[in-house]
Every structure is written in C-alpha cells, then in structure tokens.
Coordinates of C-alpha atoms and ligand atoms in Angstrom, one line a residue:
M1 CA 98.1 99.3 119.6
A2 CA 94.4 98.3 120.3
A3 CA 93.8 95.3 123.0
V4 CA 95.5 92.1 121.8
P5 CA 93.6 89.0 120.7
T6 CA 93.0 86.1 122.3
Y7 CA 91.9 82.0 121.6
D8 CA 87.8 83.4 122.6
D9 CA 88.4 85.7 119.6
V10 CA 89.3 83.3 117.1
A11 CA 86.2 81.1 118.8
A12 CA 83.8 83.7 118.0
A13 CA 85.2 84.7 115.3
A14 CA 84.8 81.1 114.3
D15 CA 81.0 81.1 114.9
R16 CA 80.7 84.4 113.3
I17 CA 81.8 83.9 110.1
A18 CA 79.8 80.1 109.5
G19 CA 78.1 79.7 106.7
H20 CA 79.6 82.3 105.1
A21 CA 83.1 81.4 104.7
H22 CA 84.0 78.2 103.2
R23 CA 84.9 75.1 105.3
T24 CA 87.8 74.5 103.5
P25 CA 88.7 70.9 102.5
V26 CA 91.9 69.3 104.1
L27 CA 93.6 67.3 101.6
R28 CA 96.8 64.4 101.6
S29 CA 98.3 63.0 99.0
R30 CA 100.4 60.1 99.3
L31 CA 103.0 60.7 96.9
I32 CA 104.3 64.0 98.9
D33 CA 104.1 61.0 101.9
E34 CA 106.3 59.4 100.8
Q35 CA 108.5 61.6 99.7
L36 CA 108.9 63.2 103.0
G37 CA 109.0 60.5 105.2
L38 CA 105.6 62.1 107.1
D39 CA 101.4 61.7 107.1
V40 CA 101.1 66.1 105.7
V41 CA 97.6 67.0 106.1
F42 CA 97.0 70.7 103.5
K43 CA 94.4 73.4 104.8
C44 CA 93.4 74.3 101.1
E45 CA 93.0 78.2 101.6
N46 CA 93.6 78.7 97.8
L47 CA 89.6 77.0 97.4
Q48 CA 88.1 79.4 100.3
R49 CA 86.0 82.8 99.2
M50 CA 87.9 84.7 96.8
G51 CA 90.5 82.6 96.6
A52 CA 93.0 83.0 99.7
F53 CA 92.4 83.0 104.1
K54 CA 91.2 86.7 103.6
F55 CA 88.6 86.8 103.3
R56 CA 87.8 85.1 107.0
G57 CA 89.6 88.4 108.8
A58 CA 87.6 90.6 106.1
F59 CA 84.9 89.8 106.9
N60 CA 85.3 88.7 111.0
A61 CA 86.5 92.2 111.0
L62 CA 83.6 93.7 109.0
S63 CA 80.0 91.9 111.1
R64 CA 81.8 94.0 113.8
L65 CA 80.8 97.3 113.0
T66 CA 78.2 99.3 114.0
P67 CA 75.1 99.1 112.2
D68 CA 76.2 103.8 111.7
R69 CA 79.9 102.0 110.3
R70 CA 79.0 99.7 107.9
A71 CA 76.5 102.6 106.6
A72 CA 79.1 104.9 105.7
G73 CA 81.3 102.7 104.6
V74 CA 85.2 101.5 104.5
V75 CA 88.1 101.9 103.2
A76 CA 91.2 99.2 102.5
Y77 CA 94.6 99.5 100.8
S78 CA 96.0 97.3 98.8
S79 CA 96.6 95.6 95.8
G80 CA 96.3 91.9 96.4
N81 CA 94.1 89.4 98.4
H82 CA 92.8 92.2 101.3
A83 CA 91.0 94.4 98.7
Q84 CA 89.4 91.8 96.9
A85 CA 88.8 90.3 100.2
I86 CA 87.3 93.6 101.8
A87 CA 85.6 94.1 98.4
L88 CA 83.9 90.9 98.6
A89 CA 83.3 90.9 102.6
A90 CA 81.3 93.8 101.8
R91 CA 79.6 93.5 99.4
L92 CA 78.1 90.5 101.4
L93 CA 76.9 92.5 104.5
S94 CA 75.8 95.5 102.2
V95 CA 78.8 98.0 103.1
P96 CA 80.0 100.0 100.4
A97 CA 83.5 99.9 99.7
T98 CA 86.6 101.6 98.4
I99 CA 89.8 100.3 98.1
V100 CA 92.8 101.9 96.9
M101 CA 94.8 100.7 94.8
P102 CA 98.3 101.7 92.8
H103 CA 97.2 103.2 88.7
D104 CA 99.5 100.3 87.4
A105 CA 97.4 97.3 89.5
P106 CA 97.1 94.4 87.4
A107 CA 94.1 94.6 85.6
A108 CA 92.6 91.7 86.6
K109 CA 93.5 92.6 90.4
V110 CA 91.8 95.8 89.6
A111 CA 89.0 93.7 87.9
A112 CA 88.3 91.6 90.8
T113 CA 88.0 93.8 93.3
R114 CA 85.6 95.9 90.9
G115 CA 83.4 92.8 90.3
Y116 CA 83.0 92.6 93.6
G117 CA 81.2 96.0 94.4
G118 CA 84.2 97.6 95.6
R119 CA 84.6 101.7 94.5
I120 CA 88.8 101.8 93.3
V121 CA 90.4 105.1 93.9
T122 CA 94.0 105.0 92.1
Y123 CA 97.8 106.1 93.1
D124 CA 101.1 106.0 91.6
R125 CA 103.2 104.4 94.1
Y126 CA 106.3 106.0 93.0
T127 CA 104.8 109.2 94.5
E128 CA 102.4 108.9 96.9
D129 CA 101.5 107.5 100.0
R130 CA 99.0 104.6 100.0
E131 CA 98.7 104.7 103.8
E132 CA 98.1 108.2 104.0
I133 CA 95.3 108.2 100.6
G134 CA 93.3 105.5 102.9
R135 CA 93.4 107.7 106.4
A136 CA 92.5 110.7 103.8
L137 CA 89.6 108.7 102.2
A138 CA 88.3 107.9 106.4
E139 CA 88.6 111.3 107.7
E140 CA 87.4 113.4 104.8
Q141 CA 84.4 110.6 104.2
G142 CA 83.7 109.2 107.6
L143 CA 85.2 105.2 106.6
T144 CA 86.4 102.7 108.6
L145 CA 89.9 101.8 107.4
I146 CA 90.6 97.9 107.7
P147 CA 94.4 97.1 107.7
P148 CA 95.6 93.6 106.5
Y149 CA 97.1 92.3 109.3
D150 CA 97.4 94.9 112.0
H151 CA 93.9 94.4 114.0
P152 CA 92.0 92.4 116.4
D153 CA 89.6 91.1 114.3
I154 CA 91.5 90.6 111.1
I155 CA 93.9 88.4 113.9
A156 CA 90.7 86.9 115.0
G157 CA 89.6 85.6 111.6
Q158 CA 92.6 84.8 109.7
G159 CA 92.8 81.8 113.3
T160 CA 89.3 80.4 112.3
A161 CA 91.7 78.4 109.0
A162 CA 93.7 76.3 111.8
K163 CA 90.5 75.4 114.1
E164 CA 89.4 74.2 111.4
L165 CA 91.7 72.3 110.7
L166 CA 93.1 71.3 114.3
E167 CA 89.3 70.4 114.9
E168 CA 89.6 67.8 111.3
T169 CA 92.8 66.4 112.7
G170 CA 93.1 66.5 116.0
P171 CA 96.9 68.0 117.4
L172 CA 99.6 67.8 115.2
D173 CA 103.0 67.8 115.5
A174 CA 103.7 70.3 113.6
L175 CA 102.6 72.7 111.8
F176 CA 103.9 75.0 108.8
V177 CA 102.6 78.5 108.6
P178 CA 103.0 81.3 105.0
L179 CA 103.8 84.6 106.9
G180 CA 103.4 88.1 106.4
G181 CA 102.7 91.4 108.0
G182 CA 101.9 88.3 111.0
G183 CA 98.3 88.2 111.0
L184 CA 97.5 84.3 109.6
F185 CA 100.4 83.1 112.2
S186 CA 99.3 85.9 114.6
G187 CA 95.7 83.9 114.5
T188 CA 97.6 80.3 114.9
T189 CA 99.4 80.8 116.7
L190 CA 96.5 81.7 119.3
A191 CA 94.5 78.9 117.9
A192 CA 96.9 76.2 117.6
R193 CA 98.5 77.2 121.3
A194 CA 94.3 75.8 122.7
L195 CA 93.8 73.4 120.7
A196 CA 96.8 71.7 120.5
P197 CA 99.8 73.2 122.5
A198 CA 102.4 70.7 122.4
C199 CA 102.4 71.4 118.2
R200 CA 105.6 72.8 116.8
L201 CA 104.5 76.1 114.7
V202 CA 106.9 77.6 112.1
G203 CA 106.4 80.2 110.7
V204 CA 108.0 80.9 107.1
E205 CA 108.9 84.4 105.0
P206 CA 110.3 84.6 101.8
E207 CA 114.0 84.6 102.4
A208 CA 114.5 88.0 100.5
G209 CA 112.9 89.7 103.2
N210 CA 113.1 87.4 107.1
D211 CA 111.8 91.2 109.1
A212 CA 110.3 88.7 111.1
Q213 CA 112.7 85.9 112.0
R214 CA 115.2 89.2 112.5
S215 CA 112.5 90.8 114.4
L216 CA 111.9 87.9 116.6
A217 CA 115.3 87.8 117.3
E218 CA 116.0 91.4 118.1
G219 CA 112.8 91.8 120.8
R220 CA 111.6 94.7 118.5
I221 CA 109.9 95.5 114.9
V222 CA 112.3 95.5 112.1
H223 CA 111.2 97.7 109.2
I224 CA 113.4 96.3 105.6
D225 CA 113.0 98.0 101.8
T226 CA 110.0 96.2 100.3
P227 CA 112.2 92.6 99.5
K228 CA 112.1 91.7 96.2
T229 CA 110.5 88.1 95.8
I230 CA 107.6 86.8 93.7
A231 CA 105.9 86.1 97.3
D232 CA 103.3 88.9 97.0
G233 CA 101.6 88.0 99.6
A234 CA 103.6 88.2 101.5
Q235 CA 106.3 91.6 100.9
T236 CA 106.6 92.8 103.9
Q237 CA 108.4 95.2 105.6
H238 CA 107.2 94.9 108.9
L239 CA 105.4 93.0 111.2
G240 CA 102.4 94.6 112.7
E241 CA 102.2 95.4 116.2
L242 CA 99.7 92.9 117.7
P243 CA 101.2 89.9 115.5
F244 CA 104.5 91.1 116.8
A245 CA 103.6 91.2 120.8
I246 CA 101.8 88.2 119.8
L247 CA 104.7 86.0 118.2
S248 CA 107.3 87.4 120.8
R249 CA 105.4 86.4 123.6
E250 CA 104.5 82.6 122.2
R251 CA 107.7 82.8 120.6
P252 CA 107.7 79.5 117.5
E253 CA 109.7 79.7 115.4
V254 CA 110.2 81.6 112.3
V255 CA 112.5 79.8 109.1
T256 CA 112.5 81.4 104.7
A257 CA 112.0 79.7 101.4
T258 CA 113.4 80.7 98.0
D259 CA 111.7 81.6 94.8
D260 CA 113.2 78.4 94.1
Q261 CA 111.9 76.6 95.9
L262 CA 108.2 78.3 96.2
V263 CA 108.6 77.6 91.9
E264 CA 109.6 73.9 92.6
C265 CA 105.8 73.9 95.4
M266 CA 103.7 75.0 92.4
R267 CA 104.7 72.1 90.7
L268 CA 104.6 69.7 93.5
F269 CA 101.1 71.2 94.2
A270 CA 100.0 70.7 90.4
T271 CA 101.2 67.8 90.2
Y272 CA 99.8 65.4 93.3
L273 CA 97.0 68.0 94.3
K274 CA 96.1 69.3 91.3
L275 CA 96.2 73.0 93.3
V276 CA 97.2 76.0 91.5
V277 CA 98.8 77.9 94.6
E278 CA 99.8 81.4 94.6
P279 CA 104.0 81.9 95.4
T280 CA 102.9 82.4 98.6
G281 CA 100.7 79.9 99.0
C282 CA 104.0 77.7 98.9
L283 CA 105.7 79.0 101.4
G284 CA 104.7 76.5 104.3
L285 CA 105.7 73.0 102.3
A286 CA 108.2 74.6 100.6
A287 CA 109.7 75.1 104.4
L288 CA 108.6 71.3 105.1
R289 CA 110.4 70.3 102.9
T290 CA 113.7 71.3 103.7
M291 CA 113.2 70.6 107.9
A292 CA 111.2 66.8 107.3
D293 CA 114.2 64.4 107.9
G294 CA 114.4 66.3 111.1
L295 CA 110.6 65.6 111.0
R296 CA 110.3 61.1 110.8
G297 CA 106.9 60.1 111.2
A298 CA 105.5 63.0 112.5
R299 CA 101.5 63.8 111.5
V300 CA 102.8 67.5 109.6
G301 CA 99.4 70.2 108.8
V302 CA 100.6 73.3 106.1
I303 CA 98.5 76.2 106.2
V304 CA 97.9 77.0 102.0
S305 CA 96.9 81.1 101.8
G306 CA 95.8 81.2 98.7
G307 CA 95.5 80.8 94.9
N308 CA 95.4 83.9 93.2
V309 CA 97.9 84.1 90.9
D310 CA 97.7 85.4 86.7
L311 CA 97.6 82.4 84.6
D312 CA 100.1 83.7 82.4
R313 CA 102.4 84.4 85.8
Y314 CA 102.3 81.1 86.3
A315 CA 103.0 79.6 83.8
R316 CA 106.1 82.4 83.2
L317 CA 107.1 81.1 86.7
L318 CA 107.7 77.6 86.2
T319 CA 108.9 78.4 82.2
E320 CA 111.5 80.9 84.1
H321 CA 112.9 78.4 87.3
P322 CA 112.8 74.7 85.1
A323 CA 111.9 71.6 87.1
R324 CA 115.1 70.6 89.6
T325 CA 115.4 66.9 88.4
Ligands
PLP1 C1 98.2 87.8 102.9 C2 98.6 87.1 102.7 C3 99.2 86.1 103.6 C4 100.5 86.6 104.4 O1 99.2 87.2 105.5 P1 99.9 88.0 106.6 O2 98.5 87.8 107.3 O3 100.3 89.7 105.9 O4 100.8 87.2 107.3 C5 99.9 84.6 103.3 N1 99.8 84.1 101.7 C6 98.7 84.7 101.0 C7 97.9 84.1 99.9 C8 98.2 86.5 101.9 O5 97.2 86.8 100.9

C-alpha cells in the first residue's frame, strides 16, 4: 500500500489545482433551512469542471507525474466521472490518456470522454475484466494507471473541496459527504480534522450497498456484489485500502440513503436551488433530511458531488419515483 496521505498533501493539492479547477460556489436555500430547522451550506461540485469533484483528484494526480511519465501517457478504467476527469485533466496537461470503457457505456459518456481528447478502448463487461485490461495496457504501452480512489494524490485532491468549504464558512457542526470507494470521504476527513476538529463527519452510501458501514464496524474491507442502485457514482464493491486506513483511524460516521430518498432530493435541488444534481450527488442531503431532528439549529455542510446525469434519465427517474406529498 502507498503512503497514507495527510492534511499537508491536501494543502499541497489545493496549490496545484488553483487556477485549473473551479473554486465552486457555496449555496444556501432559506426554504430548505426552514424545512429542516438547520443552517445548511451546499458545496456545489456539480458545478466543477466536467461536472463533478473528480476533476480535483485527477488534475492533482497528473500534475505530480514526472515529465517522462507524462509523455508516456496514462490509462484509467471507468464508465463514469473518473474517466471524464482523467481525460480533461490529461488534455489540459498535454498528457495522452487512454480510457477503458464498457462497449455498452452510455453514448453521452463516451462522447464526452472522446470530446476531452481521450483515446477509448472498449471491453465486454460480461466477459472481460477491466482492471486486467488497464494493467495490461499500462504494461505493454508504458502507461501510468490512475485508479479512481485508491491513490494518495487522488484522495488529497478530493479533500480540497472540503478545505475550500471550511475556509469559506468557518467551522461547521456537521458535514455530509457521498461515499463510494472512499476517495472523497477520506480526503474530506483529512481536511475537516485539520480545519474543524469538532465537526461531525457523516459519509453516506447507497442502502443497497452498505459495504463501508460494515467495513468500519468489522475492522476489515468488506467486499459485496455490485449494488443495485441509481447512485451509479457510488456503485462500488469495496472501499480502497488507503481510504479504509484513513477512515478506520479517524472513525467518522457512515449512514445510508435509499433510491427514493435520492430522487426526492433531485427534486429539492431543482426546485429550491435550481441545480441539476445526479443521484449520487444527492446522498448527503438525503441522509441529512433523515437526521435533521437530531441536529436542530446546527450549521451543516453538504457536499453536492456531481451533476452528470443524462436528461432523459433524469426525467425518467422523476417519473418513476413520484413526489411524496
Ligand atoms: C465518484 C463519485 C462519488 C464517490 O466518490 P468516491 O471517492 O468513490 O467515494 C460520489 N459522487 C459522485 C458524483 C462521483 O462521481
């Protein structure tokens, strides 16, 4: 396992991405505050470049490569936001990028990745193993493999969103964070423990796949089958080793949210904040709504992790999960 990153790595990442990543806005809604009896601030990473916080980690990781490694190029496997983040960061840093995607990946995602200049290699998700393909390409072509969360520079980069938020708002009483492989939540934990030690940290994963909750309870990384959830950005089968090392040391809370709750939050974001948020990006607010009674009067942060959702799918989700009145 690589060295576990620290807050100093988050601070160094913040310097590296300054002027390249957006300093995303922090928004509030008086109506949501009134409904929940809280003072809530939303860190809007759906408005980050390429539409999700993943640009932070990707740009930080690629910035740290030696000139030789940059010239040789990088490879990533992902059908989602990590692929687009690597493709965009690579283009900005003039690094050739190869992205391994399933041949049936959504056309919009393939087009976006190609639009950022990534070379796409497809595989059959039912018969082939993407990690193996990624590793083989890395070896044969001398590419550097950049994993989506289990990497110190990725974790440090993801932690810069919470760093910006806490520097802007001052210490918060609690911070709610979407949780998949744990890059975002472990980086956030590093930033929050340094800048707001009393802040309650709550990671939120899909109820269908509560492997992180179980992993922290059992003291080992629990592996599960790919969970059936609309939160495709958190459809991971296990925590990364580095995120697990940080989370099991710092022991933040982990809770879950259901798909119905996520769609309810897509409505709230659109209605009150005029924001398009993808299902995974709704995890934080979904959990906060169920825990609001115990937090009355608190100042609470929510990381809105991304906004990449195909509009036809967005419409379908709203129709299939009618509003509760
Ligand atoms: C990747 C992703 C997550 C989960 O991040 P991890 O670092 O894997 O825990 C959450 N939300 C969005 C929008 C993502 O793209």
